[in-house]
Amino acid sequence: MARTKVNQPINLDEYKDIWVIIEQREGKVLDIGLELLGEGKKLAEKVGNKLVAVLLGHNNGDSAKELIKYGADKVISLDHKLLKVYTTDAYTKVISDIIFDKKPESVLIGATTIGRDLGPRLAGRVGTGLIADCTKLEIDETDGKVLQTRPAFGGNLMATIICPKNRPQMATVRPGVMEKADYDESKTGTIEEIYVKLEDKDIRAKVVDVIKSAKNHVSLTDAEIIVAGGRGVAGKEGFELIEKLAEKLGGEVGASRAAVDSGWIGHDHQIGQTGTTVRPRLYIACGISGAIQHLTGVKDSDIIVAINKNPEAPIFKVAHYGIVANLFDVIPEIINELDND
Ligand code: FAD
């Protein structure tokens, strides 16, 4: 089918169902897909739509069945050896073909490295808009418009944006912001396998090798406890103290952007608007002032503890417990207490 021009009048009534584009790595569905299914289910139920998981990969069988248990009413399985590893050309082609054919009302994509590449390309191909990096989705039950909220102006305000004339409504959503869908062994649904016509010549940039990062993977999104350091930690040596406390508590190490930009710790530890969004049970912020861009990434933590020597630091406005003190005095004391436990 021909490409739709942006703002070309379309019949909105033809569009239905909420689609979630599922990412998988080596045959394992990534959590972001399950988070989008959880949120997609709420949106779909409000307007009587179906929730559809779109699964791309090779040998998709088990993952497709799993997605039904995670709440999908239907899984569209696109199975081809050229879809095993993500490439922009292949994924854009096959997803846009089925969008033209089946006309979904909304398409949700993770704001992951892959999603941030795929989303704009796909929106351009099908002639719709894209609201990137959303942190909240709601639906207007009267007309099915999705209210898509994202940080704007450097995180200083939250903008709610709608896509009034074009379909599908398309959004990328930050990982870790939504709750994962519940697993229900008894849930049933349909799996539609679609024949994928794809040839080597359709893919201009080829993946020749995938090299796993040699360093230990930082799993901030799943962490139950995070001890994070900011500029107040004052250097790489200071982070050894943060790491020690995190290790004692069985948690992960996080950081503010100031600490990352200073080269004291890697970017994969950064929390906030341009880092990872986290929702641990316990978040301990050490020497972090509490800038809005940082708080965006931690606001859903169950308990926030702040250690800061400035009693006026904004972090104390969101912290459940605050310790006004020098972190280099307090953290060794906490470690000492834990050792004596
Ligand atoms: P500061 O703001 O400098 O705060 C350091 C704090 O440490 C102070 O409150 C000080 O009182 C305290 N302190 C100093 N010494 C001690 C001590 N010995 N003991 C106890 N306390 C001490 N930031 C992020 O974190 N994540 C992001 O994803 C992010 N994205 C951004 C995106 C954009 C578009 C922009 C414009 C900014 C972004 N920022 C982000 C940067 C953000 O605005 C702040 O600059 C940054 O969070 C500040 O980091 P900090 O709190 O570590 O440093």
Tab-separated table of N, CA, C and O in Angstrom, residues 15-68:
chain	number	residue	atom	x	y	z
A	15	TYR	N	-9.563	2.553	12.307
A	15	TYR	CA	-8.397	2.175	13.099
A	15	TYR	C	-8.819	1.636	14.459
A	15	TYR	O	-9.628	2.256	15.147
A	16	LYS	N	-8.276	0.466	14.820
A	16	LYS	CA	-8.638	-0.101	16.123
A	16	LYS	C	-7.462	-0.924	16.681
A	16	LYS	O	-6.529	-1.235	15.945
A	17	ASP	N	-7.590	-1.216	17.946
A	17	ASP	CA	-6.615	-2.038	18.685
A	17	ASP	C	-5.332	-1.285	19.062
A	17	ASP	O	-4.906	-0.369	18.381
A	18	ILE	N	-4.808	-1.742	20.178
A	18	ILE	CA	-3.564	-1.159	20.683
A	18	ILE	C	-2.446	-2.175	20.455
A	18	ILE	O	-2.552	-3.324	20.890
A	19	TRP	N	-1.427	-1.757	19.767
A	19	TRP	CA	-0.314	-2.657	19.464
A	19	TRP	C	0.887	-2.317	20.341
A	19	TRP	O	1.182	-1.138	20.584
A	20	VAL	N	1.577	-3.373	20.738
A	20	VAL	CA	2.842	-3.202	21.452
A	20	VAL	C	3.924	-3.913	20.631
A	20	VAL	O	3.787	-5.094	20.316
A	21	ILE	N	4.963	-3.179	20.276
A	21	ILE	CA	6.075	-3.804	19.543
A	21	ILE	C	7.014	-4.427	20.588
A	21	ILE	O	7.518	-3.744	21.474
A	22	ILE	N	7.182	-5.730	20.473
A	22	ILE	CA	7.954	-6.476	21.477
A	22	ILE	C	9.418	-6.583	21.042
A	22	ILE	O	9.706	-6.931	19.904
A	23	GLU	N	10.300	-6.290	21.987
A	23	GLU	CA	11.729	-6.490	21.709
A	23	GLU	C	12.174	-7.778	22.362
A	23	GLU	O	11.833	-8.026	23.529
A	24	GLN	N	12.929	-8.588	21.650
A	24	GLN	CA	13.514	-9.750	22.312
A	24	GLN	C	15.000	-9.824	21.994
A	24	GLN	O	15.471	-9.309	20.995
A	25	ARG	N	15.718	-10.411	22.910
A	25	ARG	CA	17.163	-10.596	22.744
A	25	ARG	C	17.449	-12.069	22.939
A	25	ARG	O	17.099	-12.646	23.972
A	26	GLU	N	18.044	-12.691	21.916
A	26	GLU	CA	18.361	-14.128	21.962
A	26	GLU	C	17.152	-14.950	22.415
A	26	GLU	O	17.240	-15.810	23.291
A	27	GLY	N	16.000	-14.599	21.876
A	27	GLY	CA	14.789	-15.383	22.149
A	27	GLY	C	14.100	-15.038	23.462
A	27	GLY	O	13.077	-15.619	23.798
A	28	LYS	N	14.638	-14.087	24.224
A	28	LYS	CA	13.997	-13.725	25.502
A	28	LYS	C	13.344	-12.348	25.349
A	28	LYS	O	13.986	-11.388	24.921
A	29	VAL	N	12.046	-12.305	25.707
A	29	VAL	CA	11.301	-11.034	25.626
A	29	VAL	C	11.844	-10.066	26.687
A	29	VAL	O	12.006	-10.435	27.853
A	30	LEU	N	12.146	-8.839	26.281
A	30	LEU	CA	12.673	-7.862	27.238
A	30	LEU	C	11.547	-7.287	28.104
A	30	LEU	O	10.400	-7.194	27.673
A	31	ASP	N	11.915	-6.858	29.303
A	31	ASP	CA	10.919	-6.358	30.258
A	31	ASP	C	10.098	-5.198	29.701
A	31	ASP	O	8.914	-5.069	30.023
A	32	ILE	N	10.713	-4.349	28.897
A	32	ILE	CA	9.975	-3.186	28.396
A	32	ILE	C	8.708	-3.634	27.646
A	32	ILE	O	7.657	-3.003	27.756
A	33	GLY	N	8.779	-4.745	26.948
A	33	GLY	CA	7.600	-5.254	26.235
A	33	GLY	C	6.495	-5.615	27.218
A	33	GLY	O	5.312	-5.348	26.986
A	34	LEU	N	6.883	-6.201	28.351
A	34	LEU	CA	5.895	-6.609	29.358
A	34	LEU	C	5.313	-5.380	30.054
A	34	LEU	O	4.135	-5.342	30.406
A	35	GLU	N	6.157	-4.345	30.217
A	35	GLU	CA	5.653	-3.093	30.812
A	35	GLU	C	4.621	-2.447	29.876
A	35	GLU	O	3.579	-1.958	30.326
A	36	LEU	N	4.913	-2.471	28.592
A	36	LEU	CA	3.977	-1.865	27.633
A	36	LEU	C	2.691	-2.673	27.540
A	36	LEU	O	1.604	-2.119	27.345
A	37	LEU	N	2.800	-3.993	27.702
A	37	LEU	CA	1.574	-4.814	27.697
A	37	LEU	C	0.710	-4.464	28.909
A	37	LEU	O	-0.516	-4.365	28.817
A	38	GLY	N	1.369	-4.264	30.067
A	38	GLY	CA	0.633	-3.898	31.285
A	38	GLY	C	-0.130	-2.593	31.081
A	38	GLY	O	-1.322	-2.486	31.403
A	39	GLU	N	0.549	-1.603	30.520
A	39	GLU	CA	-0.083	-0.294	30.318
A	39	GLU	C	-1.092	-0.353	29.164
A	39	GLU	O	-2.190	0.204	29.247
A	40	GLY	N	-0.712	-1.062	28.102
A	40	GLY	CA	-1.592	-1.189	26.928
A	40	GLY	C	-2.918	-1.830	27.292
A	40	GLY	O	-3.970	-1.459	26.776
A	41	LYS	N	-2.858	-2.794	28.205
A	41	LYS	CA	-4.086	-3.483	28.632
A	41	LYS	C	-5.074	-2.487	29.246
A	41	LYS	O	-6.260	-2.491	28.930
A	42	LYS	N	-4.540	-1.605	30.115
A	42	LYS	CA	-5.417	-0.612	30.765
A	42	LYS	C	-6.057	0.288	29.711
A	42	LYS	O	-7.245	0.586	29.766
A	43	LEU	N	-5.265	0.735	28.728
A	43	LEU	CA	-5.798	1.630	27.694
A	43	LEU	C	-6.831	0.898	26.839
A	43	LEU	O	-7.915	1.417	26.557
A	44	ALA	N	-6.503	-0.329	26.448
A	44	ALA	CA	-7.383	-1.090	25.558
A	44	ALA	C	-8.729	-1.361	26.226
A	44	ALA	O	-9.787	-1.219	25.611
A	45	GLU	N	-8.677	-1.742	27.509
A	45	GLU	CA	-9.925	-2.091	28.208
A	45	GLU	C	-10.868	-0.894	28.307
A	45	GLU	O	-12.078	-1.037	28.210
A	46	LYS	N	-10.296	0.297	28.471
A	46	LYS	CA	-11.141	1.483	28.647
A	46	LYS	C	-11.991	1.781	27.435
A	46	LYS	O	-13.075	2.344	27.536
A	47	VAL	N	-11.481	1.443	26.237
A	47	VAL	CA	-12.247	1.781	25.023
A	47	VAL	C	-12.666	0.534	24.238
A	47	VAL	O	-13.071	0.622	23.079
A	48	GLY	N	-12.570	-0.630	24.890
A	48	GLY	CA	-13.031	-1.865	24.259
A	48	GLY	C	-12.194	-2.302	23.068
A	48	GLY	O	-12.680	-2.948	22.140
A	49	ASN	N	-10.924	-1.944	23.101
A	49	ASN	CA	-10.010	-2.376	22.038
A	49	ASN	C	-9.321	-3.687	22.409
A	49	ASN	O	-9.286	-4.063	23.578
A	50	LYS	N	-8.717	-4.330	21.431
A	50	LYS	CA	-7.909	-5.524	21.719
A	50	LYS	C	-6.458	-5.090	21.933
A	50	LYS	O	-5.998	-4.090	21.370
A	51	LEU	N	-5.763	-5.876	22.756
A	51	LEU	CA	-4.338	-5.626	22.965
A	51	LEU	C	-3.565	-6.635	22.111
A	51	LEU	O	-3.740	-7.841	22.242
A	52	VAL	N	-2.731	-6.113	21.235
A	52	VAL	CA	-2.027	-6.972	20.279
A	52	VAL	C	-0.515	-6.809	20.470
A	52	VAL	O	-0.006	-5.687	20.467
A	53	ALA	N	0.186	-7.929	20.673
A	53	ALA	CA	1.652	-7.888	20.763
A	53	ALA	C	2.217	-8.216	19.392
A	53	ALA	O	1.796	-9.195	18.768
A	54	VAL	N	3.132	-7.399	18.924
A	54	VAL	CA	3.746	-7.651	17.618
A	54	VAL	C	5.174	-8.131	17.879
A	54	VAL	O	6.000	-7.407	18.423
A	55	LEU	N	5.413	-9.368	17.522
A	55	LEU	CA	6.672	-10.022	17.875
A	55	LEU	C	7.499	-10.264	16.617
A	55	LEU	O	7.055	-10.961	15.698
A	56	LEU	N	8.697	-9.703	16.583
A	56	LEU	CA	9.576	-9.917	15.423
A	56	LEU	C	10.785	-10.719	15.874
A	56	LEU	O	11.358	-10.446	16.936
A	57	GLY	N	11.196	-11.685	15.083
A	57	GLY	CA	12.362	-12.475	15.432
A	57	GLY	C	12.414	-13.718	14.579
A	57	GLY	O	11.788	-13.783	13.501
A	58	HIS	N	13.155	-14.725	15.080
A	58	HIS	CA	13.231	-15.987	14.364
A	58	HIS	C	12.976	-17.103	15.369
A	58	HIS	O	13.516	-17.068	16.471
A	59	ASN	N	12.148	-18.054	14.977
A	59	ASN	CA	11.684	-19.130	15.872
A	59	ASN	C	10.965	-18.535	17.090
A	59	ASN	O	11.387	-18.667	18.234
A	60	ASN	N	9.882	-17.834	16.818
A	60	ASN	CA	9.172	-17.058	17.834
A	60	ASN	C	8.232	-17.868	18.740
A	60	ASN	O	7.677	-17.292	19.679
A	61	GLY	N	8.040	-19.147	18.433
A	61	GLY	CA	6.963	-19.943	19.049
A	61	GLY	C	6.743	-19.735	20.531
A	61	GLY	O	5.664	-19.343	20.969
A	62	ASP	N	7.785	-19.996	21.367
A	62	ASP	CA	7.604	-19.956	22.822
A	62	ASP	C	7.299	-18.543	23.309
A	62	ASP	O	6.455	-18.341	24.181
A	63	SER	N	7.996	-17.559	22.724
A	63	SER	CA	7.778	-16.170	23.159
A	63	SER	C	6.347	-15.753	22.863
A	63	SER	O	5.711	-15.059	23.674
A	64	ALA	N	5.821	-16.166	21.731
A	64	ALA	CA	4.453	-15.781	21.361
A	64	ALA	C	3.466	-16.313	22.390
A	64	ALA	O	2.576	-15.585	22.850
A	65	LYS	N	3.648	-17.583	22.797
A	65	LYS	CA	2.731	-18.170	23.791
A	65	LYS	C	2.847	-17.420	25.121
A	65	LYS	O	1.850	-17.157	25.806
A	66	GLU	N	4.064	-17.048	25.476
A	66	GLU	CA	4.299	-16.343	26.741
A	66	GLU	C	3.567	-14.988	26.752
A	66	GLU	O	3.000	-14.574	27.767
A	67	LEU	N	3.566	-14.310	25.607
A	67	LEU	CA	2.956	-12.968	25.537
A	67	LEU	C	1.442	-13.023	25.771
A	67	LEU	O	0.854	-12.096	26.313
A	68	ILE	N	0.838	-14.130	25.366
A	68	ILE	CA	-0.600	-14.298	25.649
A	68	ILE	C	-0.820	-14.354	27.156
A	68	ILE	O	-1.718	-13.715	27.703
